[in-house]
Structures are given as structure tokens and as C-alpha cells.
mmCIF file of C-alpha atoms in Angstrom:
data_model
loop_
_atom_site.group_PDB
_atom_site.id
_atom_site.type_symbol
_atom_site.label_atom_id
_atom_site.label_comp_id
_atom_site.label_asym_id
_atom_site.label_seq_id
_atom_site.Cartn_x
_atom_site.Cartn_y
_atom_site.Cartn_z
ATOM 1 C CA HIS A 1 -18.458 9.663 -10.071
ATOM 2 C CA SER A 2 -20.547 7.264 -7.917
ATOM 3 C CA GLN A 3 -20.652 4.286 -10.468
ATOM 4 C CA TYR A 4 -16.894 4.620 -11.047
ATOM 5 C CA ILE A 5 -16.268 4.598 -7.072
ATOM 6 C CA GLN A 6 -18.978 1.300 -6.718
ATOM 7 C CA GLU A 7 -17.089 -0.117 -9.757
ATOM 8 C CA LEU A 8 -13.528 0.049 -8.067
ATOM 9 C CA LEU A 9 -14.866 -1.350 -5.178
ATOM 10 C CA GLY A 10 -16.795 -4.184 -6.727
ATOM 11 C CA ASP A 11 -19.759 -3.341 -4.714
ATOM 12 C CA LYS A 12 -22.486 -1.703 -6.691
ATOM 13 C CA ASP A 13 -24.884 -1.403 -3.064
ATOM 14 C CA ILE A 14 -22.410 0.568 -1.126
ATOM 15 C CA ASN A 15 -23.973 3.897 -0.471
ATOM 16 C CA ILE A 16 -21.249 6.721 -1.585
ATOM 17 C CA LYS A 17 -23.039 9.454 0.529
ATOM 18 C CA ASP A 18 -21.923 7.398 3.365
ATOM 19 C CA LEU A 19 -18.740 6.811 2.119
ATOM 20 C CA GLU A 20 -18.153 10.282 1.354
ATOM 21 C CA THR A 21 -19.182 11.478 4.726
ATOM 22 C CA GLU A 22 -16.679 8.841 6.517
ATOM 23 C CA ILE A 23 -13.847 10.008 4.483
ATOM 24 C CA PHE A 24 -13.843 13.409 4.862
ATOM 25 C CA ASP A 25 -16.062 14.112 8.088
ATOM 26 C CA ASN A 26 -15.019 11.239 10.324
ATOM 27 C CA GLY A 27 -11.118 11.564 11.073
ATOM 28 C CA ASP A 28 -9.447 10.602 7.923
ATOM 29 C CA ILE A 29 -6.564 12.815 7.367
ATOM 30 C CA PHE A 30 -4.938 14.263 3.992
ATOM 31 C CA PHE A 31 -1.430 15.820 4.099
ATOM 32 C CA ASP A 32 -0.240 18.072 2.011
ATOM 33 C CA ALA A 33 1.433 16.403 -1.216
ATOM 34 C CA THR A 34 5.016 16.606 -1.010
ATOM 35 C CA ILE A 35 7.466 17.149 -4.027
ATOM 36 C CA ILE A 36 10.434 14.498 -3.468
ATOM 37 C CA SER A 37 11.987 14.795 -6.824
ATOM 38 C CA SER A 38 15.536 16.714 -7.018
ATOM 39 C CA GLY A 39 16.113 19.120 -10.201
ATOM 40 C CA LYS A 40 13.789 21.736 -11.992
ATOM 41 C CA VAL A 41 10.224 20.951 -10.959
ATOM 42 C CA LEU A 42 8.450 23.859 -12.816
ATOM 43 C CA ALA A 43 8.492 24.364 -16.778
ATOM 44 C CA ASN A 44 6.971 26.555 -19.443
ATOM 45 C CA ASP A 45 4.227 25.250 -21.380
ATOM 46 C CA TYR A 46 2.201 27.831 -24.004
ATOM 47 C CA LEU A 47 -1.424 27.877 -25.366
ATOM 48 C CA ALA A 48 -2.063 29.856 -28.506
ATOM 49 C CA PRO A 49 -5.441 31.205 -28.683
ATOM 50 C CA HIS A 50 -6.341 32.690 -32.101
ATOM 51 C CA LYS A 51 -8.371 36.115 -32.467
ATOM 52 C CA ASN A 52 -10.856 36.334 -35.422
ATOM 53 C CA SER A 53 -9.968 39.764 -36.110
ATOM 54 C CA LYS A 54 -8.635 39.226 -39.762
ATOM 55 C CA MET A 55 -11.060 38.207 -42.464
ATOM 56 C CA LYS A 56 -10.751 36.042 -45.920
ATOM 57 C CA LYS A 57 -13.159 34.850 -48.369
ATOM 58 C CA ASP A 58 -14.578 31.547 -48.817
ATOM 59 C CA SER A 59 -15.172 29.449 -51.668
ATOM 60 C CA ASP A 60 -18.398 31.034 -52.484
ATOM 61 C CA GLY A 61 -16.763 34.590 -51.918
ATOM 62 C CA ASN A 62 -18.147 35.445 -48.288
ATOM 63 C CA LEU A 63 -16.009 37.402 -45.813
ATOM 64 C CA VAL A 64 -15.742 34.814 -42.560
ATOM 65 C CA ALA A 65 -13.197 34.906 -39.900
ATOM 66 C CA ASP A 66 -9.453 33.813 -40.635
ATOM 67 C CA GLU A 67 -9.382 31.454 -37.598
ATOM 68 C CA LEU A 68 -5.916 30.356 -38.132
ATOM 69 C CA CYS A 69 -4.562 34.190 -38.249
ATOM 70 C CA ASP A 70 -2.654 35.746 -35.195
ATOM 71 C CA PRO A 71 -2.151 33.293 -32.527
ATOM 72 C CA ILE A 72 -1.303 34.545 -29.293
ATOM 73 C CA PRO A 73 1.077 32.439 -27.617
ATOM 74 C CA LEU A 74 0.076 32.776 -24.192
ATOM 75 C CA ARG A 75 3.104 31.500 -21.385
ATOM 76 C CA PHE A 76 1.803 29.720 -18.387
ATOM 77 C CA ILE A 77 3.940 27.689 -15.931
ATOM 78 C CA LYS A 78 3.102 23.699 -15.169
ATOM 79 C CA VAL A 79 5.052 21.451 -13.418
ATOM 80 C CA ALA A 80 7.518 19.588 -15.139
ATOM 81 C CA PRO A 81 7.376 16.232 -16.545
ATOM 82 C CA ASN A 82 8.692 13.092 -14.516
ATOM 83 C CA ILE A 83 8.202 14.727 -11.176
ATOM 84 C CA THR A 84 7.364 12.403 -8.324
ATOM 85 C CA PHE A 85 4.903 13.481 -5.380
ATOM 86 C CA ARG A 86 4.621 11.671 -2.173
ATOM 87 C CA PHE A 87 0.797 11.889 -0.752
ATOM 88 C CA ASP A 88 0.362 10.988 2.614
ATOM 89 C CA PHE A 89 -2.990 9.998 4.522
ATOM 90 C CA GLU A 90 -4.040 8.837 8.127
ATOM 91 C CA LEU A 91 -6.807 6.341 7.172
ATOM 92 C CA SER A 92 -9.197 4.762 9.281
ATOM 93 C CA ASP A 93 -11.346 1.574 9.231
ATOM 94 C CA GLY A 94 -14.983 2.240 8.379
ATOM 95 C CA ILE A 95 -17.264 1.418 6.066
ATOM 96 C CA ILE A 96 -14.133 -0.020 3.882
ATOM 97 C CA SER A 97 -10.543 -0.813 5.228
ATOM 98 C CA LYS A 98 -8.175 1.866 5.617
ATOM 99 C CA GLU A 99 -5.927 -0.684 2.908
ATOM 100 C CA THR A 100 -9.165 -0.539 0.232
ATOM 101 C CA LYS A 101 -9.457 3.857 0.862
ATOM 102 C CA SER A 102 -5.773 3.707 0.148
ATOM 103 C CA LYS A 103 -5.997 1.739 -3.372
ATOM 104 C CA LEU A 104 -9.415 3.765 -4.066
ATOM 105 C CA PHE A 105 -7.417 7.040 -3.741
ATOM 106 C CA GLN A 106 -4.605 5.577 -6.004
ATOM 107 C CA SER A 107 -7.187 4.635 -8.610
ATOM 108 C CA ILE A 108 -8.894 7.676 -8.682
ATOM 109 C CA LEU A 109 -5.277 9.997 -9.232
ATOM 110 C CA GLU A 110 -4.213 7.591 -11.759
ATOM 111 C CA ASP A 111 -7.463 7.222 -13.710
ATOM 112 C CA LEU A 112 -9.041 10.960 -13.166
ATOM 113 C CA GLY A 113 -6.008 12.928 -11.888
ATOM 114 C CA LEU A 114 -5.733 15.868 -9.891
ATOM 115 C CA GLY A 115 -6.231 19.910 -10.381
ATOM 116 C CA ALA A 116 -7.165 21.618 -13.326
ATOM 117 C CA LYS A 117 -7.138 20.546 -17.394
ATOM 118 C CA THR A 118 -6.990 16.565 -16.554
ATOM 119 C CA ASN A 119 -8.760 16.269 -19.893
ATOM 120 C CA VAL A 120 -5.694 17.427 -21.589
ATOM 121 C CA GLY A 121 -3.075 15.283 -20.091
ATOM 122 C CA TYR A 122 -2.194 17.415 -16.908
ATOM 123 C CA GLY A 123 -2.458 16.466 -13.320
ATOM 124 C CA LYS A 124 -1.959 12.541 -14.083
ATOM 125 C CA PHE A 125 -0.072 10.232 -11.831
ATOM 126 C CA GLU A 126 1.267 6.849 -12.328
ATOM 127 C CA GLY A 127 3.931 4.254 -11.284
ATOM 128 C CA PHE A 128 2.462 4.398 -7.408
ATOM 129 C CA LYS A 129 4.646 2.475 -4.931
ATOM 130 C CA LYS A 130 3.878 2.183 -1.398
ATOM 131 C CA GLU A 131 6.309 3.480 1.255
ATOM 132 C CA GLN A 132 6.642 2.102 4.830
ATOM 133 C CA THR A 133 5.451 4.559 7.844
ATOM 134 C CA PRO A 134 8.570 4.330 10.457
ATOM 135 C CA GLN A 135 6.175 3.114 12.793
ATOM 136 C CA GLU A 136 5.225 0.017 9.652
ATOM 137 C CA ILE A 137 8.920 -0.517 9.846
ATOM 138 C CA GLU A 138 8.856 -0.920 13.466
ATOM 139 C CA GLN A 139 6.415 -2.953 13.757
ATOM 140 C CA GLN A 140 7.665 -5.643 11.090
ATOM 141 C CA LYS A 141 10.586 -6.070 13.276
ATOM 142 C CA PHE A 142 8.294 -7.573 15.821
#
């Protein structure tokens, strides 16, 4: 997604490989995402694939697979809607500032999502708000 990142950063000349090396190999730290919602976190979801074992006649009288026959619902677990996660990073300035990196990560999570099945709506995040660390709160007192 090099062009996407260059567009987000507003710099078509930025070297994405160098930025990737800086983020993943030079000290930026990605902590585990933490669920901060209370209540039911997991929910059931279903996928109903169909098997083509039954045949039917088409308009010309030919036997064809009946693709709408015999759905087999498969249950799987998903994260329930409206669950709030906290993402923590320890970022450093470099090719781009740590504030710009934070905004970049937020945009990636909002636009592309995280995890499997993002193309069908899973793993999408929205409604970000920045929370201050205790150190940031303490620095503002002076």
C-alpha cells in the first residue's frame, strides 16, 4: 500500500521501505490491543455455504447443480459490535514525527481495518480518541 501511505502523508517522494524499516526495526513498540468495554465481548456469527449435491433441470432441460440447495450454517465466534479497544504505541521521531506516525496508524485502522475478513466489514475501527498517558498529563501541569 505504498501509494496509499504516500497519499496519507502528503509526500509522494517518501521512501516507504525506509519508513517501514524505521517503524518495525528501529525501536517503535506496538503493545497488545486491550479491550476496555464491559459486558459481552464475543458474539456468534454464521456463514452458510451451500453444497451442490442436488441437481435440478434448467430451462433447457439439462441437469445442473442446485446451488441454493442444502445450506449448512457454520457458527463462528466474532467480536461483538461496539466493543472498544485501546491501542498503545511507544513511537519515536524519525523520517516522520511520532505524532504523524500515530495519525498514520489511526488512518490505516479506519480505512483498511485489522485482521481477517476486512473486505466484508470485520476488523473495522472508528471513533478514535487520543488518551493521554500519565506522563503527558504530568507534563501539562508545568
